[in-house]
mmCIF file of C-alpha atoms and ligand atoms in Angstrom:
data_model
loop_
_atom_site.group_PDB
_atom_site.id
_atom_site.type_symbol
_atom_site.label_atom_id
_atom_site.label_comp_id
_atom_site.label_asym_id
_atom_site.label_seq_id
_atom_site.Cartn_x
_atom_site.Cartn_y
_atom_site.Cartn_z
ATOM 1 C CA MET K 1 -54.881 6.849 -72.874
ATOM 2 C CA ALA K 2 -51.382 8.345 -73.013
ATOM 3 C CA LYS K 3 -50.449 9.748 -76.416
ATOM 4 C CA SER K 4 -47.289 10.622 -78.296
ATOM 5 C CA ILE K 5 -46.788 14.101 -79.758
ATOM 6 C CA ASP K 6 -45.109 14.748 -83.122
ATOM 7 C CA ILE K 7 -43.886 18.295 -83.562
ATOM 8 C CA SER K 8 -42.740 19.256 -87.069
ATOM 9 C CA ASP K 9 -41.301 22.494 -88.416
ATOM 10 C CA VAL K 10 -42.970 24.550 -85.728
ATOM 11 C CA ASN K 11 -42.443 28.333 -85.723
ATOM 12 C CA ILE K 12 -44.089 30.339 -82.966
ATOM 13 C CA TYR K 13 -44.887 34.041 -83.144
ATOM 14 C CA TYR K 14 -46.030 36.797 -80.800
ATOM 15 C CA GLY K 15 -47.357 39.235 -83.397
ATOM 16 C CA ASP K 16 -44.421 39.884 -85.742
ATOM 17 C CA PHE K 17 -41.875 38.525 -83.279
ATOM 18 C CA LEU K 18 -40.638 35.047 -84.154
ATOM 19 C CA ALA K 19 -40.024 33.668 -80.655
ATOM 20 C CA VAL K 20 -39.171 30.063 -81.527
ATOM 21 C CA GLN K 21 -38.056 28.657 -84.871
ATOM 22 C CA GLY K 22 -37.941 25.266 -86.551
ATOM 23 C CA VAL K 23 -38.804 22.863 -83.758
ATOM 24 C CA ASN K 24 -38.881 19.169 -84.673
ATOM 25 C CA MET K 25 -39.237 16.458 -82.066
ATOM 26 C CA THR K 26 -41.320 13.488 -80.994
ATOM 27 C CA VAL K 27 -42.510 13.321 -77.426
ATOM 28 C CA LYS K 28 -43.039 9.654 -76.604
ATOM 29 C CA ALA K 29 -46.114 8.300 -74.864
ATOM 30 C CA ARG K 30 -45.696 7.256 -71.217
ATOM 31 C CA GLN K 31 -42.353 8.964 -70.900
ATOM 32 C CA VAL K 32 -41.234 12.134 -69.216
ATOM 33 C CA THR K 33 -39.728 14.673 -71.589
ATOM 34 C CA ALA K 34 -37.904 17.642 -70.060
ATOM 35 C CA PHE K 35 -37.314 21.020 -71.710
ATOM 36 C CA ILE K 36 -34.233 22.821 -70.452
ATOM 37 C CA GLY K 37 -32.360 25.936 -71.534
ATOM 38 C CA PRO K 38 -31.673 29.520 -70.463
ATOM 39 C CA SER K 39 -34.479 31.914 -69.618
ATOM 40 C CA GLY K 40 -36.212 33.415 -72.654
ATOM 41 C CA CYS K 41 -35.260 30.650 -75.099
ATOM 42 C CA GLY K 42 -38.890 29.630 -75.601
ATOM 43 C CA LYS K 43 -39.476 26.594 -73.358
ATOM 44 C CA SER K 44 -42.834 27.854 -72.029
ATOM 45 C CA THR K 45 -43.821 29.089 -75.477
ATOM 46 C CA VAL K 46 -43.250 25.650 -77.016
ATOM 47 C CA LEU K 47 -45.067 23.970 -74.132
ATOM 48 C CA ARG K 48 -48.124 26.188 -74.654
ATOM 49 C CA THR K 49 -48.312 25.285 -78.342
ATOM 50 C CA LEU K 50 -48.831 21.642 -77.328
ATOM 51 C CA ASN K 51 -52.321 22.331 -75.983
ATOM 52 C CA ARG K 52 -53.260 25.444 -77.972
ATOM 53 C CA MET K 53 -52.789 27.768 -75.017
ATOM 54 C CA HIS K 54 -50.360 29.924 -77.003
ATOM 55 C CA GLU K 55 -53.038 31.391 -79.241
ATOM 56 C CA VAL K 56 -54.980 32.712 -76.223
ATOM 57 C CA ILE K 57 -52.520 35.647 -76.346
ATOM 58 C CA PRO K 58 -53.726 38.277 -78.867
ATOM 59 C CA GLY K 59 -51.647 38.224 -82.074
ATOM 60 C CA ALA K 60 -49.952 34.959 -81.141
ATOM 61 C CA ARG K 61 -49.808 32.227 -83.777
ATOM 62 C CA VAL K 62 -48.194 28.933 -84.664
ATOM 63 C CA GLU K 63 -46.885 27.583 -87.975
ATOM 64 C CA GLY K 64 -46.084 23.935 -88.615
ATOM 65 C CA LYS K 65 -47.625 20.775 -87.271
ATOM 66 C CA VAL K 66 -48.366 19.319 -83.867
ATOM 67 C CA VAL K 67 -49.856 15.847 -84.130
ATOM 68 C CA VAL K 68 -51.138 14.005 -81.066
ATOM 69 C CA ASP K 69 -51.658 10.338 -81.805
ATOM 70 C CA GLY K 70 -52.540 11.001 -85.438
ATOM 71 C CA GLN K 71 -54.742 14.034 -84.756
ATOM 72 C CA SER K 72 -53.367 17.345 -86.034
ATOM 73 C CA LEU K 73 -54.000 19.862 -83.229
ATOM 74 C CA TYR K 74 -54.104 22.881 -85.522
ATOM 75 C CA ASP K 75 -56.485 21.383 -88.053
ATOM 76 C CA PRO K 76 -59.356 23.862 -88.601
ATOM 77 C CA SER K 77 -61.891 21.250 -87.525
ATOM 78 C CA VAL K 78 -60.257 20.829 -84.110
ATOM 79 C CA ASP K 79 -61.859 22.560 -81.122
ATOM 80 C CA PRO K 80 -59.122 24.199 -78.991
ATOM 81 C CA VAL K 81 -61.226 23.807 -75.842
ATOM 82 C CA ALA K 82 -61.378 20.040 -76.383
ATOM 83 C CA VAL K 83 -57.600 20.022 -76.931
ATOM 84 C CA ARG K 84 -56.995 21.792 -73.610
ATOM 85 C CA ARG K 85 -59.150 19.205 -71.885
ATOM 86 C CA GLN K 86 -57.160 16.300 -73.349
ATOM 87 C CA ILE K 87 -53.831 17.963 -72.708
ATOM 88 C CA GLY K 88 -53.743 19.308 -69.169
ATOM 89 C CA MET K 89 -51.415 21.940 -67.793
ATOM 90 C CA VAL K 90 -49.820 22.577 -64.411
ATOM 91 C CA PHE K 91 -48.261 25.992 -63.860
ATOM 92 C CA GLN K 92 -45.285 27.432 -62.044
ATOM 93 C CA ARG K 93 -47.290 28.837 -59.140
ATOM 94 C CA PRO K 94 -49.930 26.564 -57.650
ATOM 95 C CA ASN K 95 -53.242 28.153 -58.660
ATOM 96 C CA PRO K 96 -56.122 26.530 -56.821
ATOM 97 C CA PHE K 97 -59.368 28.468 -57.151
ATOM 98 C CA PRO K 98 -59.301 30.668 -54.051
ATOM 99 C CA THR K 99 -62.978 30.530 -53.127
ATOM 100 C CA MET K 100 -63.369 26.768 -53.648
ATOM 101 C CA SER K 101 -63.043 23.845 -51.287
ATOM 102 C CA ILE K 102 -60.464 21.114 -51.877
ATOM 103 C CA TYR K 103 -63.297 18.930 -53.204
ATOM 104 C CA ASP K 104 -64.588 21.533 -55.662
ATOM 105 C CA ASN K 105 -61.077 22.401 -56.800
ATOM 106 C CA VAL K 106 -60.513 18.814 -57.919
ATOM 107 C CA LEU K 107 -63.751 18.894 -59.902
ATOM 108 C CA ALA K 108 -63.306 22.400 -61.335
ATOM 109 C CA GLY K 109 -62.257 21.132 -64.774
ATOM 110 C CA ASN K 110 -65.038 18.568 -64.899
ATOM 111 C CA LYS K 111 -67.587 21.252 -64.017
ATOM 112 C CA LEU K 112 -66.243 23.560 -66.726
ATOM 113 C CA ASN K 113 -66.853 20.665 -69.079
ATOM 114 C CA ALA K 114 -70.484 21.065 -68.017
ATOM 115 C CA LYS K 115 -70.941 17.471 -66.971
ATOM 116 C CA LYS K 116 -73.895 17.003 -64.674
ATOM 117 C CA MET K 117 -72.561 14.437 -62.290
ATOM 118 C CA LYS K 118 -74.189 12.385 -59.608
ATOM 119 C CA LYS K 119 -72.788 12.800 -56.099
ATOM 120 C CA ASP K 120 -71.246 9.324 -55.885
ATOM 121 C CA GLU K 121 -69.641 9.724 -59.300
ATOM 122 C CA ALA K 122 -68.202 13.075 -58.215
ATOM 123 C CA ASP K 123 -66.975 11.560 -54.935
ATOM 124 C CA SER K 124 -65.189 8.791 -56.746
ATOM 125 C CA ILE K 125 -63.478 11.180 -59.200
ATOM 126 C CA VAL K 126 -62.298 13.310 -56.270
ATOM 127 C CA GLU K 127 -60.915 10.317 -54.394
ATOM 128 C CA LYS K 128 -59.248 8.763 -57.421
ATOM 129 C CA SER K 129 -57.654 12.062 -58.516
ATOM 130 C CA LEU K 130 -56.401 12.945 -55.038
ATOM 131 C CA LYS K 131 -54.974 9.438 -54.688
ATOM 132 C CA GLY K 132 -53.378 9.819 -58.107
ATOM 133 C CA ALA K 133 -51.791 13.062 -56.947
ATOM 134 C CA ASN K 134 -50.548 11.493 -53.682
ATOM 135 C CA LEU K 135 -52.645 13.921 -51.659
ATOM 136 C CA TRP K 136 -55.611 11.829 -50.516
ATOM 137 C CA ASN K 137 -54.257 10.785 -47.124
ATOM 138 C CA GLU K 138 -53.385 14.353 -46.216
ATOM 139 C CA VAL K 139 -56.767 15.867 -47.130
ATOM 140 C CA LYS K 140 -59.424 13.145 -46.951
ATOM 141 C CA ASP K 141 -60.786 14.483 -43.642
ATOM 142 C CA ARG K 142 -60.927 18.106 -44.775
ATOM 143 C CA LEU K 143 -62.314 17.982 -48.308
ATOM 144 C CA ALA K 144 -64.798 20.785 -47.591
ATOM 145 C CA LYS K 145 -62.037 23.141 -46.381
ATOM 146 C CA PRO K 146 -60.624 25.783 -48.737
ATOM 147 C CA GLY K 147 -57.916 24.676 -51.175
ATOM 148 C CA MET K 148 -55.982 27.794 -50.259
ATOM 149 C CA GLY K 149 -55.519 26.483 -46.712
ATOM 150 C CA LEU K 150 -53.055 23.856 -47.932
ATOM 151 C CA SER K 151 -49.269 24.284 -48.015
ATOM 152 C CA GLY K 152 -47.653 25.286 -51.309
ATOM 153 C CA GLY K 153 -46.600 21.727 -52.074
ATOM 154 C CA GLN K 154 -50.061 20.402 -51.257
ATOM 155 C CA GLN K 155 -51.646 23.119 -53.409
ATOM 156 C CA GLN K 156 -49.481 22.049 -56.342
ATOM 157 C CA ARG K 157 -50.540 18.421 -55.854
ATOM 158 C CA LEU K 158 -54.148 19.671 -55.691
ATOM 159 C CA CYS K 159 -53.598 21.356 -59.063
ATOM 160 C CA ILE K 160 -52.208 18.082 -60.400
ATOM 161 C CA ALA K 161 -55.295 16.295 -59.034
ATOM 162 C CA ARG K 162 -57.473 18.876 -60.809
ATOM 163 C CA ALA K 163 -55.536 18.300 -64.045
ATOM 164 C CA ILE K 164 -55.851 14.501 -63.911
ATOM 165 C CA ALA K 165 -59.533 14.562 -62.806
ATOM 166 C CA VAL K 166 -60.576 15.137 -66.426
ATOM 167 C CA GLU K 167 -58.465 12.112 -67.504
ATOM 168 C CA PRO K 168 -56.234 13.926 -69.971
ATOM 169 C CA GLN K 169 -53.890 12.147 -72.376
ATOM 170 C CA VAL K 170 -50.952 14.421 -71.764
ATOM 171 C CA LEU K 171 -49.788 16.509 -68.803
ATOM 172 C CA LEU K 172 -47.763 19.629 -69.450
ATOM 173 C CA MET K 173 -45.911 21.120 -66.480
ATOM 174 C CA ASP K 174 -44.205 24.494 -66.592
ATOM 175 C CA GLU K 175 -41.609 24.652 -63.796
ATOM 176 C CA PRO K 176 -44.067 23.006 -61.385
ATOM 177 C CA CYS K 177 -41.579 23.001 -58.495
ATOM 178 C CA SER K 178 -40.051 26.444 -58.829
ATOM 179 C CA ALA K 179 -42.185 27.884 -56.004
ATOM 180 C CA LEU K 180 -41.764 24.849 -53.724
ATOM 181 C CA ASP K 181 -39.402 23.822 -50.923
ATOM 182 C CA PRO K 182 -37.107 20.777 -51.402
ATOM 183 C CA ILE K 183 -39.419 18.324 -49.605
ATOM 184 C CA SER K 184 -42.455 19.338 -51.669
ATOM 185 C CA THR K 185 -40.286 19.262 -54.785
ATOM 186 C CA SER K 186 -39.261 15.731 -54.006
ATOM 187 C CA ALA K 187 -42.944 14.745 -53.487
ATOM 188 C CA ILE K 188 -43.822 16.172 -56.906
ATOM 189 C CA GLU K 189 -40.868 14.414 -58.543
ATOM 190 C CA ASP K 190 -41.969 11.077 -57.022
ATOM 191 C CA LEU K 191 -45.457 11.761 -58.303
ATOM 192 C CA ILE K 192 -44.169 12.470 -61.824
ATOM 193 C CA HIS K 193 -42.455 9.067 -61.762
ATOM 194 C CA GLU K 194 -45.733 7.392 -60.834
ATOM 195 C CA LEU K 195 -47.876 9.345 -63.285
ATOM 196 C CA LYS K 196 -45.802 8.400 -66.299
ATOM 197 C CA SER K 197 -47.256 4.900 -66.340
ATOM 198 C CA ASP K 198 -50.577 6.536 -67.317
ATOM 199 C CA TYR K 199 -49.651 9.853 -68.891
ATOM 200 C CA THR K 200 -47.308 11.405 -71.384
ATOM 201 C CA ILE K 201 -45.564 14.161 -69.451
ATOM 202 C CA VAL K 202 -43.654 17.212 -70.646
ATOM 203 C CA ILE K 203 -41.941 19.257 -67.962
ATOM 204 C CA VAL K 204 -40.133 22.563 -68.287
ATOM 205 C CA THR K 205 -37.485 22.986 -65.646
ATOM 206 C CA HIS K 206 -34.672 25.431 -65.032
ATOM 207 C CA ASN K 207 -33.179 22.856 -62.687
ATOM 208 C CA MET K 208 -30.882 20.501 -64.574
ATOM 209 C CA GLN K 209 -30.617 18.056 -61.677
ATOM 210 C CA GLN K 210 -34.384 17.816 -61.753
ATOM 211 C CA ALA K 211 -34.388 17.135 -65.499
ATOM 212 C CA ALA K 212 -31.779 14.426 -64.937
ATOM 213 C CA ARG K 213 -33.814 12.894 -62.098
ATOM 214 C CA VAL K 214 -37.288 12.859 -63.605
ATOM 215 C CA SER K 215 -37.004 12.650 -67.377
ATOM 216 C CA ASP K 216 -36.373 9.966 -69.970
ATOM 217 C CA GLU K 217 -35.651 12.391 -72.787
ATOM 218 C CA THR K 218 -34.488 15.996 -72.769
ATOM 219 C CA GLY K 219 -34.729 18.857 -75.230
ATOM 220 C CA PHE K 220 -32.191 21.658 -74.867
ATOM 221 C CA PHE K 221 -33.388 25.031 -76.187
ATOM 222 C CA ASN K 222 -31.156 28.006 -76.757
ATOM 223 C CA LEU K 223 -30.945 31.250 -78.702
ATOM 224 C CA LYS K 224 -27.998 32.486 -80.702
ATOM 225 C CA ALA K 225 -28.361 36.082 -79.462
ATOM 226 C CA THR K 226 -30.917 38.326 -77.754
ATOM 227 C CA GLY K 227 -33.785 39.070 -80.156
ATOM 228 C CA GLU K 228 -33.028 35.956 -82.202
ATOM 229 C CA PRO K 229 -35.589 33.137 -82.124
ATOM 230 C CA GLY K 230 -35.145 30.254 -79.714
ATOM 231 C CA GLN K 231 -34.267 26.894 -81.248
ATOM 232 C CA LEU K 232 -34.195 23.288 -80.182
ATOM 233 C CA VAL K 233 -30.453 22.638 -80.147
ATOM 234 C CA GLU K 234 -30.508 18.999 -79.122
ATOM 235 C CA PHE K 235 -33.068 16.346 -78.290
ATOM 236 C CA ASN K 236 -31.737 13.146 -76.834
ATOM 237 C CA SER K 237 -32.145 10.573 -74.123
ATOM 238 C CA THR K 238 -31.579 12.228 -70.757
ATOM 239 C CA THR K 239 -28.736 9.857 -69.972
ATOM 240 C CA LYS K 240 -26.882 10.817 -73.138
ATOM 241 C CA MET K 241 -27.725 14.484 -72.767
ATOM 242 C CA PHE K 242 -26.111 14.686 -69.341
ATOM 243 C CA SER K 243 -23.143 12.407 -70.011
ATOM 244 C CA ASN K 244 -22.139 12.790 -73.626
ATOM 245 C CA PRO K 245 -24.270 15.339 -75.515
ATOM 246 C CA ASP K 246 -23.914 15.656 -79.294
ATOM 247 C CA GLU K 247 -23.782 19.469 -79.378
ATOM 248 C CA PRO K 248 -21.021 21.638 -77.890
ATOM 249 C CA ALA K 249 -23.681 24.199 -76.834
ATOM 250 C CA THR K 250 -25.457 21.530 -74.765
ATOM 251 C CA GLU K 251 -22.183 20.561 -73.145
ATOM 252 C CA ALA K 252 -21.471 24.201 -72.307
ATOM 253 C CA TYR K 253 -24.933 24.674 -70.783
ATOM 254 C CA ILE K 254 -25.074 21.526 -68.694
ATOM 255 C CA SER K 255 -21.571 22.067 -67.379
ATOM 256 C CA GLY K 256 -22.726 25.473 -66.154
ATOM 257 C CA ARG K 257 -20.704 27.653 -68.497
ATOM 258 C CA PHE K 258 -23.736 29.827 -69.305
ATOM 259 C CA GLY K 259 -27.447 30.296 -68.565
HETATM 260 N N1 ADP G 301 -47.002 36.995 -73.935
HETATM 261 C C1 ADP G 301 -45.902 37.292 -74.629
HETATM 262 N N2 ADP G 301 -45.900 38.315 -75.514
HETATM 263 C C2 ADP G 301 -44.791 38.630 -76.233
HETATM 264 N N3 ADP G 301 -43.622 37.964 -76.143
HETATM 265 C C3 ADP G 301 -43.562 36.927 -75.280
HETATM 266 C C4 ADP G 301 -44.692 36.544 -74.487
HETATM 267 N N4 ADP G 301 -44.331 35.471 -73.727
HETATM 268 C C5 ADP G 301 -43.040 35.219 -74.032
HETATM 269 N N5 ADP G 301 -42.575 36.086 -74.953
HETATM 270 C C6 ADP G 301 -41.229 36.109 -75.547
HETATM 271 O O1 ADP G 301 -40.971 34.863 -76.181
HETATM 272 C C7 ADP G 301 -39.624 34.454 -75.930
HETATM 273 C C8 ADP G 301 -39.635 33.099 -75.241
HETATM 274 O O2 ADP G 301 -40.196 33.264 -73.936
HETATM 275 P P1 ADP G 301 -40.549 32.022 -72.988
HETATM 276 O O3 ADP G 301 -41.218 30.984 -73.794
HETATM 277 O O4 ADP G 301 -41.275 32.579 -71.832
HETATM 278 O O5 ADP G 301 -39.108 31.503 -72.573
HETATM 279 P P2 ADP G 301 -38.664 30.512 -71.397
HETATM 280 O O6 ADP G 301 -39.888 29.795 -70.897
HETATM 281 O O7 ADP G 301 -37.665 29.593 -72.015
HETATM 282 O O8 ADP G 301 -38.027 31.360 -70.339
HETATM 283 C C9 ADP G 301 -38.973 35.570 -75.098
HETATM 284 O O9 ADP G 301 -38.311 36.438 -75.989
HETATM 285 C C10 ADP G 301 -40.162 36.235 -74.455
HETATM 286 O O10 ADP G 301 -39.893 37.587 -74.178
HETATM 287 MG MG1 MG G 302 -40.784 29.757 -69.015
#
């Protein structure tokens, strides 16, 4: 189920503005890949090109190739809605649907996919997804209660349950812990460790300790100057990145000299 992602010569634009230039990397299946780098260097922009969310913004476009397990995402025959289903996304702020119960939140993606499900099938998807997101024990007796009634950390795990309910191949996470307290952050990090046996995971984080804790490989993005496009400066195993990086700019960033 988990898939690798090959990114070649990717340039990403917002209208005429070249936001990110010349990205080449391979995201391995069943690994956690972290994107780090200073604010504005294009981490979220690159992440959104991996499930065709970028082009939702008017005037936004992508050049180059993104290939997921042999399938070129930007091929004209590819349906972007199907891509977004296979490649799920978890955002910075937990965003459960405010009017929906915990149960219906988990199934929201499945319902958008217009599947007419039987009750016992729906029940089993809800249970499996909440277990997968390490939330089942906390919510199993209150599934009909609103998703918004959960704590921030629980809401984020609910969003992860919603993302995995559609059985995606890849999970993209954009600073999923930035709105959470340390205990909830640690719960999400444990969950990321568990999920990588089934999913390919890409996580953007501004927290370098988090990148070091959760990821197998790390990409460091940077920009030469304001207004210049962001670039992938170095892509390496996380261990090497944080002990003996190849690029002086990576060394400067991880040792806290800028950003
Ligand atoms: N919706 C948008 N419209 C125009 N420019 C954008 C938009 N989103 C991001 N950008 C620009 O693209 C560049 C990269 O931004 P972003 O990917 O958000 O960086 P990061 O996630 O690393 O902080 C920045 O110059 C930012 O201002
Ligand atoms: Mg960002």
